[in-house]
PDB file of C-alpha atoms in Angstrom:
ATOM      1  CA  MET A   1      24.681 -14.555   2.710  1.00 48.00           C
ATOM      2  CA  ARG A   2      24.066 -11.725   5.161  1.00 57.00           C
ATOM      3  CA  PRO A   3      26.117  -9.107   3.240  1.00 62.00           C
ATOM      4  CA  ALA A   4      24.057  -9.707   0.072  1.00 63.00           C
ATOM      5  CA  ILE A   5      20.837  -8.891   1.902  1.00 65.00           C
ATOM      6  CA  GLY A   6      22.376  -5.760   3.354  1.00 65.00           C
ATOM      7  CA  THR A   7      23.551  -4.669  -0.089  1.00 72.00           C
ATOM      8  CA  ALA A   8      20.087  -5.257  -1.570  1.00 67.00           C
ATOM      9  CA  LEU A   9      18.408  -3.256   1.175  1.00 72.00           C
ATOM     10  CA  THR A  10      20.893  -0.434   0.713  1.00 75.00           C
ATOM     11  CA  ALA A  11      20.161  -0.366  -3.013  1.00 71.00           C
ATOM     12  CA  LEU A  12      16.390  -0.393  -2.470  1.00 76.00           C
ATOM     13  CA  ARG A  13      16.520   2.292   0.218  1.00 79.00           C
ATOM     14  CA  GLY A  14      16.939   4.960  -2.471  1.00 78.00           C
ATOM     15  CA  TYR A  15      13.718   3.818  -4.141  1.00 83.00           C
ATOM     16  CA  LEU A  16      11.520   3.666  -1.038  1.00 86.00           C
ATOM     17  CA  PRO A  17      10.761   7.421  -0.614  1.00 87.00           C
ATOM     18  CA  PRO A  18       9.765   7.913  -4.288  1.00 89.00           C
ATOM     19  CA  PHE A  19       7.741   4.693  -4.066  1.00 89.00           C
ATOM     20  CA  LEU A  20       5.735   5.979  -1.104  1.00 90.00           C
ATOM     21  CA  VAL A  21       5.344   9.510  -2.472  1.00 91.00           C
ATOM     22  CA  HIS A  22       4.054   8.251  -5.812  1.00 92.00           C
ATOM     23  CA  LEU A  23       1.560   6.004  -4.027  1.00 92.00           C
ATOM     24  CA  LEU A  24       0.330   9.049  -2.085  1.00 93.00           C
ATOM     25  CA  ILE A  25       0.127  11.146  -5.253  1.00 93.00           C
ATOM     26  CA  GLY A  26      -1.906   8.266  -6.668  1.00 93.00           C
ATOM     27  CA  LEU A  27      -4.810   9.077  -4.341  1.00 93.00           C
ATOM     28  CA  PRO A  28      -5.685  12.436  -5.954  1.00 95.00           C
ATOM     29  CA  THR A  29      -4.854  10.841  -9.312  1.00 94.00           C
ATOM     30  CA  ALA A  30      -7.584   8.280  -8.628  1.00 94.00           C
ATOM     31  CA  VAL A  31     -10.014  11.142  -7.955  1.00 94.00           C
ATOM     32  CA  VAL A  32      -9.038  12.662 -11.313  1.00 95.00           C
ATOM     33  CA  GLY A  33      -9.660   9.328 -13.018  1.00 93.00           C
ATOM     34  CA  LEU A  34     -13.049   8.882 -11.380  1.00 93.00           C
ATOM     35  CA  CYS A  35     -14.131  12.453 -12.184  1.00 92.00           C
ATOM     36  CA  ALA A  36     -13.004  12.117 -15.787  1.00 92.00           C
ATOM     37  CA  ARG A  37     -14.848   8.827 -16.150  1.00 92.00           C
ATOM     38  CA  TRP A  38     -18.046  10.291 -14.678  1.00 90.00           C
ATOM     39  CA  TYR A  39     -17.814  13.430 -16.791  1.00 89.00           C
ATOM     40  CA  VAL A  40     -17.359  11.445 -19.995  1.00 88.00           C
ATOM     41  CA  GLU A  41     -20.466   9.400 -19.164  1.00 86.00           C
ATOM     42  CA  HIS A  42     -22.745  12.138 -17.816  1.00 83.00           C
ATOM     43  CA  GLY A  43     -21.183  15.555 -18.459  1.00 81.00           C
ATOM     44  CA  HIS A  44     -23.084  16.026 -21.703  1.00 78.00           C
ATOM     45  CA  CYS A  45     -26.478  16.084 -19.969  1.00 79.00           C
ATOM     46  CA  GLN A  46     -28.459  19.339 -20.122  1.00 80.00           C
ATOM     47  CA  TYR A  47     -31.966  20.184 -18.900  1.00 80.00           C
ATOM     48  CA  GLU A  48     -33.284  19.858 -22.457  1.00 76.00           C
ATOM     49  CA  ASP A  49     -32.158  16.191 -22.461  1.00 70.00           C
ATOM     50  CA  ILE A  50     -34.568  15.086 -19.711  1.00 73.00           C
ATOM     51  CA  GLY A  51     -36.835  12.442 -21.175  1.00 70.00           C
ATOM     52  CA  VAL A  52     -35.022  12.230 -24.530  1.00 71.00           C
ATOM     53  CA  ARG A  53     -34.452   8.546 -25.309  1.00 70.00           C
ATOM     54  CA  GLY A  54     -31.088   8.851 -27.038  1.00 66.00           C
ATOM     55  CA  MET A  55     -29.437  10.783 -24.198  1.00 61.00           C
ATOM     56  CA  ASP A  56     -28.635   7.921 -21.777  1.00 65.00           C
ATOM     57  CA  ASN A  57     -31.593   8.689 -19.511  1.00 73.00           C
ATOM     58  CA  CYS A  58     -30.139  11.892 -18.087  1.00 77.00           C
ATOM     59  CA  THR A  59     -31.387  12.779 -14.606  1.00 79.00           C
ATOM     60  CA  TYR A  60     -31.614  16.069 -12.733  1.00 80.00           C
ATOM     61  CA  ASP A  61     -28.915  14.892 -10.313  1.00 83.00           C
ATOM     62  CA  GLN A  62     -26.478  14.237 -13.153  1.00 82.00           C
ATOM     63  CA  ILE A  63     -27.158  17.664 -14.628  1.00 81.00           C
ATOM     64  CA  GLU A  64     -26.730  19.434 -11.300  1.00 85.00           C
ATOM     65  CA  ASP A  65     -23.599  17.464 -10.347  1.00 84.00           C
ATOM     66  CA  SER A  66     -21.758  17.966 -13.641  1.00 86.00           C
ATOM     67  CA  GLY A  67     -20.487  21.448 -12.684  1.00 88.00           C
ATOM     68  CA  MET A  68     -19.050  20.232  -9.386  1.00 91.00           C
ATOM     69  CA  VAL A  69     -17.451  17.208 -11.027  1.00 91.00           C
ATOM     70  CA  LEU A  70     -15.806  19.449 -13.623  1.00 91.00           C
ATOM     71  CA  ILE A  71     -14.458  21.740 -10.888  1.00 94.00           C
ATOM     72  CA  MET A  72     -13.085  18.734  -8.965  1.00 94.00           C
ATOM     73  CA  LEU A  73     -11.558  17.336 -12.148  1.00 94.00           C
ATOM     74  CA  VAL A  74      -9.700  20.569 -12.868  1.00 95.00           C
ATOM     75  CA  PHE A  75      -8.687  21.154  -9.222  1.00 96.00           C
ATOM     76  CA  PHE A  76      -7.313  17.669  -8.611  1.00 96.00           C
ATOM     77  CA  GLY A  77      -5.713  17.563 -12.071  1.00 95.00           C
ATOM     78  CA  VAL A  78      -3.803  20.751 -11.321  1.00 96.00           C
ATOM     79  CA  LEU A  79      -2.896  19.423  -7.862  1.00 95.00           C
ATOM     80  CA  VAL A  80      -1.469  16.193  -9.296  1.00 95.00           C
ATOM     81  CA  ALA A  81       0.476  18.069 -11.968  1.00 95.00           C
ATOM     82  CA  LEU A  82       1.873  20.474  -9.377  1.00 96.00           C
ATOM     83  CA  LEU A  83       2.891  17.657  -7.020  1.00 93.00           C
ATOM     84  CA  LEU A  84       4.599  15.775  -9.836  1.00 92.00           C
ATOM     85  CA  VAL A  85       6.504  18.833 -11.029  1.00 92.00           C
ATOM     86  CA  LEU A  86       7.588  19.710  -7.495  1.00 92.00           C
ATOM     87  CA  PHE A  87       8.600  16.198  -6.460  1.00 90.00           C
ATOM     88  CA  ASP A  88       9.858  14.708  -9.729  1.00 88.00           C
ATOM     89  CA  VAL A  89      11.473  17.708 -11.418  1.00 87.00           C
ATOM     90  CA  LEU A  90      12.241  20.706  -9.231  1.00 89.00           C
ATOM     91  CA  ARG A  91      13.331  18.947  -6.051  1.00 87.00           C
ATOM     92  CA  PRO A  92      15.877  16.602  -7.729  1.00 84.00           C
ATOM     93  CA  LEU A  93      17.247  19.454  -9.834  1.00 85.00           C
ATOM     94  CA  ARG A  94      17.701  21.631  -6.749  1.00 89.00           C
ATOM     95  CA  THR A  95      19.384  18.923  -4.661  1.00 87.00           C
ATOM     96  CA  GLY A  96      21.396  17.423  -7.520  1.00 86.00           C
ATOM     97  CA  ARG A  97      19.998  13.925  -7.003  1.00 82.00           C
ATOM     98  CA  SER A  98      19.327  11.411  -9.737  1.00 82.00           C
ATOM     99  CA  LEU A  99      15.937  11.360 -11.454  1.00 81.00           C
ATOM    100  CA  ARG A 100      16.146   7.601 -11.985  1.00 84.00           C
ATOM    101  CA  PRO A 101      14.378   6.395  -8.779  1.00 84.00           C
ATOM    102  CA  ARG A 102      11.593   8.908  -9.287  1.00 86.00           C
ATOM    103  CA  LEU A 103      11.040   8.038 -12.934  1.00 86.00           C
ATOM    104  CA  LEU A 104      11.110   4.300 -12.291  1.00 87.00           C
ATOM    105  CA  THR A 105       8.424   4.577  -9.604  1.00 87.00           C
ATOM    106  CA  LEU A 106       6.283   7.135 -11.471  1.00 87.00           C
ATOM    107  CA  PRO A 107       3.762   4.560 -12.795  1.00 90.00           C
ATOM    108  CA  LEU A 108       2.727   3.898  -9.183  1.00 89.00           C
ATOM    109  CA  ILE A 109       0.511   6.995  -9.298  1.00 90.00           C
ATOM    110  CA  LEU A 110      -1.957   4.883 -11.298  1.00 91.00           C
ATOM    111  CA  LEU A 111      -2.036   2.024  -8.787  1.00 91.00           C
ATOM    112  CA  PRO A 112      -4.870   3.283  -6.498  1.00 91.00           C
ATOM    113  CA  TYR A 113      -7.171   3.839  -9.486  1.00 91.00           C
ATOM    114  CA  ALA A 114      -6.180   0.468 -10.984  1.00 91.00           C
ATOM    115  CA  VAL A 115      -7.039  -1.279  -7.710  1.00 91.00           C
ATOM    116  CA  TYR A 116     -10.414   0.484  -7.618  1.00 90.00           C
ATOM    117  CA  ALA A 117     -11.148  -0.425 -11.247  1.00 89.00           C
ATOM    118  CA  ALA A 118     -10.040  -4.032 -10.751  1.00 89.00           C
ATOM    119  CA  ASN A 119     -12.438  -4.397  -7.824  1.00 88.00           C
ATOM    120  CA  GLY A 120     -15.416  -3.594 -10.011  1.00 82.00           C
ATOM    121  CA  GLY A 121     -15.442   0.192  -9.696  1.00 72.00           C
TER     122      GLY A 121
END
């Protein structure tokens, strides 16, 4: 039974680095998800909307924070896209390695945001 475990660990060893890297890329992806969610809810607020009943009770803080949230959304979105292109496309093409482990573990970038959302976030 010992050789079967060794064979399984050898097979999984090729998937461990992409697994960990995609989990790490998931952290800025969670920031992108949170910024996008906030901007969809509050990004429409303008100073003229203060006190208007149909505008979701916009506050001064929401109006003032919307620019920063948009900047963070764009910055972290570009960062995630750049990391994915570098790690999942350019690096395997340069080294001649298979794309399969990277593509199979790619959905893990959504795991940190999914955990946050599942815990009531």
